[in-house]
XYZ file of C-alpha atoms in Angstrom:
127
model
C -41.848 33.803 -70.341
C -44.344 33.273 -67.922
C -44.899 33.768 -64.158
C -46.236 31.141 -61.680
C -46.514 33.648 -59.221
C -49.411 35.691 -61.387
C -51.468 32.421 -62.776
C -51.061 31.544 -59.198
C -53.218 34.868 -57.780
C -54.855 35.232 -61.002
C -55.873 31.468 -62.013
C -56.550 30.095 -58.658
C -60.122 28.615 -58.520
C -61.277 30.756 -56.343
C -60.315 33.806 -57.077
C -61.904 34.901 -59.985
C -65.223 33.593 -59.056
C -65.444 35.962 -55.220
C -63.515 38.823 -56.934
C -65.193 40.966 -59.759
C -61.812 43.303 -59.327
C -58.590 42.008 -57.987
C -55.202 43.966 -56.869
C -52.129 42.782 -56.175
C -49.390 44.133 -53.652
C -45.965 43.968 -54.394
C -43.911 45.738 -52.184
C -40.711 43.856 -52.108
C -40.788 45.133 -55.792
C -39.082 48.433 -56.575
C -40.883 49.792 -59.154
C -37.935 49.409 -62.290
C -37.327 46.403 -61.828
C -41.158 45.202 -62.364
C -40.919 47.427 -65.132
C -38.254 45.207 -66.748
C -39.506 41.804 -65.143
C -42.912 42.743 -67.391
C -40.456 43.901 -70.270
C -38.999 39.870 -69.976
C -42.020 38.783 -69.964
C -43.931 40.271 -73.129
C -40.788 40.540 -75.111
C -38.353 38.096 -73.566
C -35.359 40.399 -73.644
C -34.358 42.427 -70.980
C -31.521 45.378 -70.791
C -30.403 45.594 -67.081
C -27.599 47.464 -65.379
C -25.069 45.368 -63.567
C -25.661 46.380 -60.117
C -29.452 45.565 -60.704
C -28.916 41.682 -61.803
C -28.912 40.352 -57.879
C -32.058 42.663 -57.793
C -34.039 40.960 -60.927
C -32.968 37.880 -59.887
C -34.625 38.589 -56.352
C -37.756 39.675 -58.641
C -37.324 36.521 -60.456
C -37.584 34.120 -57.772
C -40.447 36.332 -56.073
C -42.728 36.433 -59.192
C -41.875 32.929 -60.455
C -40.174 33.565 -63.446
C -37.889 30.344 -63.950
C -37.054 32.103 -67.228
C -35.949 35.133 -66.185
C -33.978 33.815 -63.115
C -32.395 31.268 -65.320
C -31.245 34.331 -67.356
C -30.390 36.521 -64.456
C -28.027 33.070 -63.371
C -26.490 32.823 -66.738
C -25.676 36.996 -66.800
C -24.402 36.417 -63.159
C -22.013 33.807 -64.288
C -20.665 35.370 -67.041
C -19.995 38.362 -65.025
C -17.929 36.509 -62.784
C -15.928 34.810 -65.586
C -15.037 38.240 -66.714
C -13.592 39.222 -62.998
C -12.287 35.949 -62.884
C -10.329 36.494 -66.402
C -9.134 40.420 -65.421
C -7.549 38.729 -62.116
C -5.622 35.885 -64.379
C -4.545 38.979 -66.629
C -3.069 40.584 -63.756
C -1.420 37.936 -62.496
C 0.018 36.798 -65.379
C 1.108 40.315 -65.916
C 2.904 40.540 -62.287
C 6.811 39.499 -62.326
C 7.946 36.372 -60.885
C 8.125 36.278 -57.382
C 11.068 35.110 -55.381
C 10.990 31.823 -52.925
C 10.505 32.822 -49.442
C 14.132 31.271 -49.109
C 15.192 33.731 -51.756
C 16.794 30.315 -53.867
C 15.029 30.409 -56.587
C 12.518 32.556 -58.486
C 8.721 30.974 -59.461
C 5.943 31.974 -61.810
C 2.536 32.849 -59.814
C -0.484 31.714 -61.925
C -4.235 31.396 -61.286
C -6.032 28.386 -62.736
C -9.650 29.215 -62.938
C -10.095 24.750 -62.781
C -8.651 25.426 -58.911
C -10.671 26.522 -55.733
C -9.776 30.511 -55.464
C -7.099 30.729 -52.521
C -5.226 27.038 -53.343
C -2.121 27.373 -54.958
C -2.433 25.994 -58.532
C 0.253 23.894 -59.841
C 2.925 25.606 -62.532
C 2.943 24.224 -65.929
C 6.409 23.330 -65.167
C 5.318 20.516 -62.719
C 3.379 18.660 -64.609
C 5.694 18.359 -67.379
Protein backbone atom coordinates (compact mmCIF):
# COMPACT_ATOMS: atom_id res chain seq x y z
CA UNK A 1 0.00 0.00 0.00
CA UNK A 2 1.20 3.24 -0.65
CA UNK A 3 0.34 6.88 0.19
CA UNK A 4 0.05 9.80 -2.30
CA UNK A 5 -0.15 12.05 0.40
CA UNK A 6 3.71 11.16 1.65
CA UNK A 7 5.43 10.86 -2.07
CA UNK A 8 3.50 14.00 -2.43
CA UNK A 9 5.57 16.02 0.63
CA UNK A 10 8.36 13.73 0.32
CA UNK A 11 8.91 13.37 -3.65
CA UNK A 12 7.93 16.77 -4.71
CA UNK A 13 10.79 18.40 -6.74
CA UNK A 14 11.42 20.77 -4.58
CA UNK A 15 11.46 19.58 -1.52
CA UNK A 16 14.24 17.52 -1.07
CA UNK A 17 16.60 19.76 -2.80
CA UNK A 18 15.79 23.25 -0.06
CA UNK A 19 15.30 20.79 2.86
CA UNK A 20 18.34 18.79 4.34
CA UNK A 21 15.61 17.72 7.24
CA UNK A 22 11.93 17.70 6.68
CA UNK A 23 8.84 17.27 9.31
CA UNK A 24 5.57 16.71 8.75
CA UNK A 25 2.41 17.86 10.84
CA UNK A 26 -0.42 15.80 11.17
CA UNK A 27 -2.76 16.92 13.51
CA UNK A 28 -6.05 15.77 12.22
CA UNK A 29 -4.30 12.39 13.01
CA UNK A 30 -4.86 10.84 16.44
CA UNK A 31 -1.96 9.15 17.15
CA UNK A 32 -3.47 5.11 16.90
CA UNK A 33 -4.81 5.42 14.11
CA UNK A 34 -1.40 6.53 12.23
CA UNK A 35 -0.09 3.81 14.11
CA UNK A 36 -2.31 1.35 12.20
CA UNK A 37 -2.50 3.46 8.85
CA UNK A 38 1.63 2.74 8.92
CA UNK A 39 0.77 -0.93 10.12
CA UNK A 40 -1.47 -1.08 6.46
CA UNK A 41 1.02 0.20 4.89
CA UNK A 42 4.27 -1.98 5.64
CA UNK A 43 2.26 -5.07 6.20
CA UNK A 44 -1.02 -4.54 4.40
CA UNK A 45 -3.21 -5.92 7.15
CA UNK A 46 -4.74 -3.98 9.63
CA UNK A 47 -6.76 -5.07 13.01
CA UNK A 48 -9.16 -2.14 13.86
CA UNK A 49 -11.96 -1.80 16.37
CA UNK A 50 -15.37 -1.08 14.96
CA UNK A 51 -15.97 2.27 16.27
CA UNK A 52 -12.50 3.30 14.76
CA UNK A 53 -13.34 2.24 10.92
CA UNK A 54 -15.13 5.89 10.09
CA UNK A 55 -11.87 7.14 11.83
CA UNK A 56 -9.22 5.14 9.45
CA UNK A 57 -11.21 5.79 6.75
CA UNK A 58 -10.95 9.66 7.59
CA UNK A 59 -7.02 8.79 7.84
CA UNK A 60 -7.35 7.09 4.61
CA UNK A 61 -8.64 9.75 2.54
CA UNK A 62 -6.28 12.37 4.43
CA UNK A 63 -3.00 10.43 3.77
CA UNK A 64 -3.99 9.08 0.33
CA UNK A 65 -4.23 5.64 0.88
CA UNK A 66 -6.74 4.39 -1.95
CA UNK A 67 -5.86 0.98 -0.48
CA UNK A 68 -6.65 1.36 2.80
CA UNK A 69 -9.88 3.43 2.21
CA UNK A 70 -10.96 0.88 -0.28
CA UNK A 71 -10.58 -1.58 2.67
CA UNK A 72 -12.03 0.64 5.30
CA UNK A 73 -15.28 0.82 2.46
CA UNK A 74 -15.40 -2.87 2.07
CA UNK A 75 -15.27 -3.43 6.28
CA UNK A 76 -17.94 -0.59 6.37
CA UNK A 77 -20.18 -2.48 4.08
CA UNK A 78 -20.01 -5.60 5.51
CA UNK A 79 -20.78 -4.16 8.79
CA UNK A 80 -23.89 -2.87 7.60
CA UNK A 81 -24.94 -6.16 5.94
CA UNK A 82 -24.61 -7.70 9.31
CA UNK A 83 -27.15 -4.93 10.96
CA UNK A 84 -29.03 -5.21 7.99
CA UNK A 85 -29.32 -9.24 8.43
CA UNK A 86 -29.98 -9.00 12.59
CA UNK A 87 -33.03 -6.54 11.61
CA UNK A 88 -34.46 -9.27 8.88
CA UNK A 89 -33.93 -11.89 11.82
CA UNK A 90 -36.04 -9.93 13.98
CA UNK A 91 -38.55 -9.33 11.82
CA UNK A 92 -38.96 -12.50 10.60
CA UNK A 93 -39.02 -13.58 14.16
CA UNK A 94 -41.99 -11.00 15.12
CA UNK A 95 -45.70 -12.57 14.76
CA UNK A 96 -47.92 -11.57 12.07
CA UNK A 97 -49.45 -8.44 12.43
CA UNK A 98 -53.11 -7.75 12.02
CA UNK A 99 -54.66 -5.34 9.09
CA UNK A 100 -55.37 -2.00 10.40
CA UNK A 101 -59.08 -3.09 9.54
CA UNK A 102 -58.51 -6.05 11.81
CA UNK A 103 -59.82 -8.48 8.48
CA UNK A 104 -57.16 -10.25 7.95
CA UNK A 105 -53.73 -11.07 9.40
CA UNK A 106 -50.26 -10.36 7.09
CA UNK A 107 -46.65 -11.42 7.31
CA UNK A 108 -44.18 -8.26 7.83
CA UNK A 109 -40.88 -8.92 5.96
CA UNK A 110 -37.82 -6.81 5.09
CA UNK A 111 -36.25 -7.28 1.67
CA UNK A 112 -32.75 -6.04 1.84
CA UNK A 113 -33.32 -5.53 -2.58
CA UNK A 114 -35.98 -2.60 -1.21
CA UNK A 115 -35.18 1.07 -0.10
CA UNK A 116 -35.27 0.79 3.99
CA UNK A 117 -38.78 2.38 5.01
CA UNK A 118 -40.89 1.03 1.62
CA UNK A 119 -42.99 -1.71 2.27
CA UNK A 120 -41.60 -4.79 0.44
CA UNK A 121 -43.94 -6.98 -1.31
CA UNK A 122 -44.95 -10.59 0.49
CA UNK A 123 -43.93 -13.65 -1.27
CA UNK A 124 -47.52 -14.31 -1.47
CA UNK A 125 -48.06 -11.51 -4.11
CA UNK A 126 -45.96 -12.38 -6.48
CA UNK A 127 -47.03 -15.83 -6.72
Amino acid sequence: ATSKYFKEVFLNEGALKTVSKASVLLNEVQVVDFASFLEFVYTAKVEVEEHRVPRMLETADKLKCLDLTESCLQLKKQMLETVLLELQNISESRENVKDVNGARERNVFLDLNTDIGKPAASPEASS
